[in-house]
Amino acid sequence: MPSLQRRQLVGHDILLARHGNHIITMRVDRQADRVFAVLDDNSTDSAPNRISPGLRMPGTLRSVVRDDWKFFAVITACTTGFAGAMFAAAVALAGISGDPAMAELLSNYTGS
């Protein structure tokens, strides 16, 4: 099972190693998958956010939900349908029974 972790931005570490205290600001460009830094002499530098382009990063909760939302929707629908069927069966069984004590037992059952 994949572990759900926050993705580490290695670009920050690379720029800190290169320039240290000379960095004024840093920003992440997610489209280019790079981190850009403005240095104290107003020059800029950038570093890639990945160690290797082919490296598969661990999934985050957001990426898992985005990729598997149809599966989660089907499981939710099945669980809701099953719970509804069980509730309907309990109500029907309570109504079919001619004994008032049985009807009271089935309609007041807490499940614990």
PDB file of C-alpha atoms in Angstrom:
ATOM      1  CA  MET A   1       0.000   0.000   0.000  1.00  0.00           C
ATOM      2  CA  PRO A   2       1.478   3.375  -0.954  1.00  0.00           C
ATOM      3  CA  SER A   3       2.174   5.787   1.848  1.00  0.00           C
ATOM      4  CA  LEU A   4       0.454   9.141   1.598  1.00  0.00           C
ATOM      5  CA  GLN A   5       3.061  11.810   2.236  1.00  0.00           C
ATOM      6  CA  ARG A   6       3.529  15.444   1.412  1.00  0.00           C
ATOM      7  CA  ARG A   7       5.772  15.738  -1.619  1.00  0.00           C
ATOM      8  CA  GLN A   8       9.180  17.135  -0.789  1.00  0.00           C
ATOM      9  CA  LEU A   9      10.339  20.051  -2.915  1.00  0.00           C
ATOM     10  CA  VAL A  10      14.007  19.358  -3.577  1.00  0.00           C
ATOM     11  CA  GLY A  11      14.380  22.645  -5.468  1.00  0.00           C
ATOM     12  CA  HIS A  12      14.324  24.546  -2.171  1.00  0.00           C
ATOM     13  CA  ASP A  13      17.163  22.424  -0.824  1.00  0.00           C
ATOM     14  CA  ILE A  14      19.227  22.819  -3.989  1.00  0.00           C
ATOM     15  CA  LEU A  15      18.865  26.613  -3.961  1.00  0.00           C
ATOM     16  CA  LEU A  16      19.666  26.830  -0.245  1.00  0.00           C
ATOM     17  CA  ALA A  17      22.804  24.755  -0.806  1.00  0.00           C
ATOM     18  CA  ARG A  18      23.880  26.999  -3.686  1.00  0.00           C
ATOM     19  CA  HIS A  19      23.159  30.417  -2.180  1.00  0.00           C
ATOM     20  CA  GLY A  20      22.462  30.084   1.559  1.00  0.00           C
ATOM     21  CA  ASN A  21      21.584  33.415   3.211  1.00  0.00           C
ATOM     22  CA  HIS A  22      21.717  35.340  -0.071  1.00  0.00           C
ATOM     23  CA  ILE A  23      18.164  34.289  -1.018  1.00  0.00           C
ATOM     24  CA  ILE A  24      15.485  36.970  -0.610  1.00  0.00           C
ATOM     25  CA  THR A  25      12.404  35.097  -1.849  1.00  0.00           C
ATOM     26  CA  MET A  26      11.540  31.740  -3.383  1.00  0.00           C
ATOM     27  CA  ARG A  27       8.503  30.687  -5.396  1.00  0.00           C
ATOM     28  CA  VAL A  28       7.368  27.376  -6.851  1.00  0.00           C
ATOM     29  CA  ASP A  29       6.360  27.165 -10.498  1.00  0.00           C
ATOM     30  CA  ARG A  30       4.251  23.993 -10.562  1.00  0.00           C
ATOM     31  CA  GLN A  31       3.758  24.096 -14.341  1.00  0.00           C
ATOM     32  CA  ALA A  32       7.501  24.014 -15.003  1.00  0.00           C
ATOM     33  CA  ASP A  33       8.135  21.896 -11.861  1.00  0.00           C
ATOM     34  CA  ARG A  34      10.890  24.282 -10.738  1.00  0.00           C
ATOM     35  CA  VAL A  35      11.676  26.554  -7.790  1.00  0.00           C
ATOM     36  CA  PHE A  36      12.818  30.106  -8.536  1.00  0.00           C
ATOM     37  CA  ALA A  37      14.797  32.269  -6.115  1.00  0.00           C
ATOM     38  CA  VAL A  38      15.566  35.986  -6.114  1.00  0.00           C
ATOM     39  CA  LEU A  39      18.982  36.699  -4.599  1.00  0.00           C
ATOM     40  CA  ASP A  40      20.120  39.762  -2.657  1.00  0.00           C
ATOM     41  CA  ASP A  41      21.931  41.157  -5.735  1.00  0.00           C
ATOM     42  CA  ASN A  42      18.579  40.969  -7.664  1.00  0.00           C
ATOM     43  CA  SER A  43      19.722  38.053  -9.807  1.00  0.00           C
ATOM     44  CA  THR A  44      17.569  34.948 -10.102  1.00  0.00           C
ATOM     45  CA  ASP A  45      18.321  31.252 -10.031  1.00  0.00           C
ATOM     46  CA  SER A  46      16.158  28.187 -10.431  1.00  0.00           C
ATOM     47  CA  ALA A  47      16.373  24.509  -9.613  1.00  0.00           C
ATOM     48  CA  PRO A  48      14.267  21.517 -10.674  1.00  0.00           C
ATOM     49  CA  ASN A  49      11.856  20.059  -8.182  1.00  0.00           C
ATOM     50  CA  ARG A  50      12.658  16.454  -9.073  1.00  0.00           C
ATOM     51  CA  ILE A  51      15.809  14.499  -8.586  1.00  0.00           C
ATOM     52  CA  SER A  52      15.144  12.491 -11.737  1.00  0.00           C
ATOM     53  CA  PRO A  53      12.405  13.115 -14.342  1.00  0.00           C
ATOM     54  CA  GLY A  54      11.467   9.414 -14.400  1.00  0.00           C
ATOM     55  CA  LEU A  55      11.243   9.141 -10.614  1.00  0.00           C
ATOM     56  CA  ARG A  56       7.734   8.228  -9.465  1.00  0.00           C
ATOM     57  CA  MET A  57       6.838  10.319  -6.423  1.00  0.00           C
ATOM     58  CA  PRO A  58       4.682   8.885  -3.597  1.00  0.00           C
ATOM     59  CA  GLY A  59       0.998   9.647  -3.856  1.00  0.00           C
ATOM     60  CA  THR A  60      -0.674  12.334  -1.791  1.00  0.00           C
ATOM     61  CA  LEU A  61      -4.226  12.122  -0.480  1.00  0.00           C
ATOM     62  CA  ARG A  62      -5.345  14.653  -3.100  1.00  0.00           C
ATOM     63  CA  SER A  63      -3.794  12.682  -5.983  1.00  0.00           C
ATOM     64  CA  VAL A  64      -5.304   9.390  -4.773  1.00  0.00           C
ATOM     65  CA  VAL A  65      -8.787  10.899  -4.505  1.00  0.00           C
ATOM     66  CA  ARG A  66      -8.391  12.605  -7.890  1.00  0.00           C
ATOM     67  CA  ASP A  67      -7.364   9.336  -9.562  1.00  0.00           C
ATOM     68  CA  ASP A  68      -9.816   7.009  -7.790  1.00  0.00           C
ATOM     69  CA  TRP A  69     -12.948   9.125  -7.316  1.00  0.00           C
ATOM     70  CA  LYS A  70     -15.093   6.791  -9.451  1.00  0.00           C
ATOM     71  CA  PHE A  71     -14.111   3.803  -7.320  1.00  0.00           C
ATOM     72  CA  PHE A  72     -14.914   5.697  -4.109  1.00  0.00           C
ATOM     73  CA  ALA A  73     -18.276   6.812  -5.563  1.00  0.00           C
ATOM     74  CA  VAL A  74     -19.224   3.212  -6.436  1.00  0.00           C
ATOM     75  CA  ILE A  75     -18.235   1.942  -2.969  1.00  0.00           C
ATOM     76  CA  THR A  76     -20.240   4.752  -1.331  1.00  0.00           C
ATOM     77  CA  ALA A  77     -23.283   4.012  -3.487  1.00  0.00           C
ATOM     78  CA  CYS A  78     -23.087   0.267  -2.756  1.00  0.00           C
ATOM     79  CA  THR A  79     -22.737   0.841   0.991  1.00  0.00           C
ATOM     80  CA  THR A  80     -25.646   3.298   1.017  1.00  0.00           C
ATOM     81  CA  GLY A  81     -27.779   0.907  -1.013  1.00  0.00           C
ATOM     82  CA  PHE A  82     -26.988  -2.014   1.273  1.00  0.00           C
ATOM     83  CA  ALA A  83     -27.799   0.033   4.390  1.00  0.00           C
ATOM     84  CA  GLY A  84     -31.074   1.155   2.813  1.00  0.00           C
ATOM     85  CA  ALA A  85     -31.981  -2.426   1.926  1.00  0.00           C
ATOM     86  CA  MET A  86     -31.273  -3.579   5.485  1.00  0.00           C
ATOM     87  CA  PHE A  87     -33.389  -0.755   6.894  1.00  0.00           C
ATOM     88  CA  ALA A  88     -36.231  -1.578   4.497  1.00  0.00           C
ATOM     89  CA  ALA A  89     -36.000  -5.267   5.398  1.00  0.00           C
ATOM     90  CA  ALA A  90     -36.217  -4.474   9.120  1.00  0.00           C
ATOM     91  CA  VAL A  91     -39.250  -2.237   8.572  1.00  0.00           C
ATOM     92  CA  ALA A  92     -40.927  -4.853   6.353  1.00  0.00           C
ATOM     93  CA  LEU A  93     -40.216  -7.633   8.837  1.00  0.00           C
ATOM     94  CA  ALA A  94     -41.659  -5.526  11.642  1.00  0.00           C
ATOM     95  CA  GLY A  95     -44.772  -4.837   9.568  1.00  0.00           C
ATOM     96  CA  ILE A  96     -45.280  -8.444   8.420  1.00  0.00           C
ATOM     97  CA  SER A  97     -45.116  -9.831  11.908  1.00  0.00           C
ATOM     98  CA  GLY A  98     -48.526 -10.112  13.508  1.00  0.00           C
ATOM     99  CA  ASP A  99     -47.095 -10.058  17.017  1.00  0.00           C
ATOM    100  CA  PRO A 100     -46.932  -6.506  18.447  1.00  0.00           C
ATOM    101  CA  ALA A 101     -44.001  -7.453  20.711  1.00  0.00           C
ATOM    102  CA  MET A 102     -41.968  -8.563  17.665  1.00  0.00           C
ATOM    103  CA  ALA A 103     -42.803  -5.326  15.833  1.00  0.00           C
ATOM    104  CA  GLU A 104     -41.701  -3.296  18.850  1.00  0.00           C
ATOM    105  CA  LEU A 105     -38.496  -5.322  19.174  1.00  0.00           C
ATOM    106  CA  LEU A 106     -37.510  -4.866  15.510  1.00  0.00           C
ATOM    107  CA  SER A 107     -38.418  -1.174  15.372  1.00  0.00           C
ATOM    108  CA  ASN A 108     -36.597  -0.280  18.618  1.00  0.00           C
ATOM    109  CA  TYR A 109     -33.456  -2.378  18.076  1.00  0.00           C
ATOM    110  CA  THR A 110     -30.350  -0.212  18.612  1.00  0.00           C
ATOM    111  CA  GLY A 111     -27.828  -2.599  17.101  1.00  0.00           C
ATOM    112  CA  SER A 112     -25.492  -2.807  20.080  1.00  0.00           C
TER     113      SER A 112
END
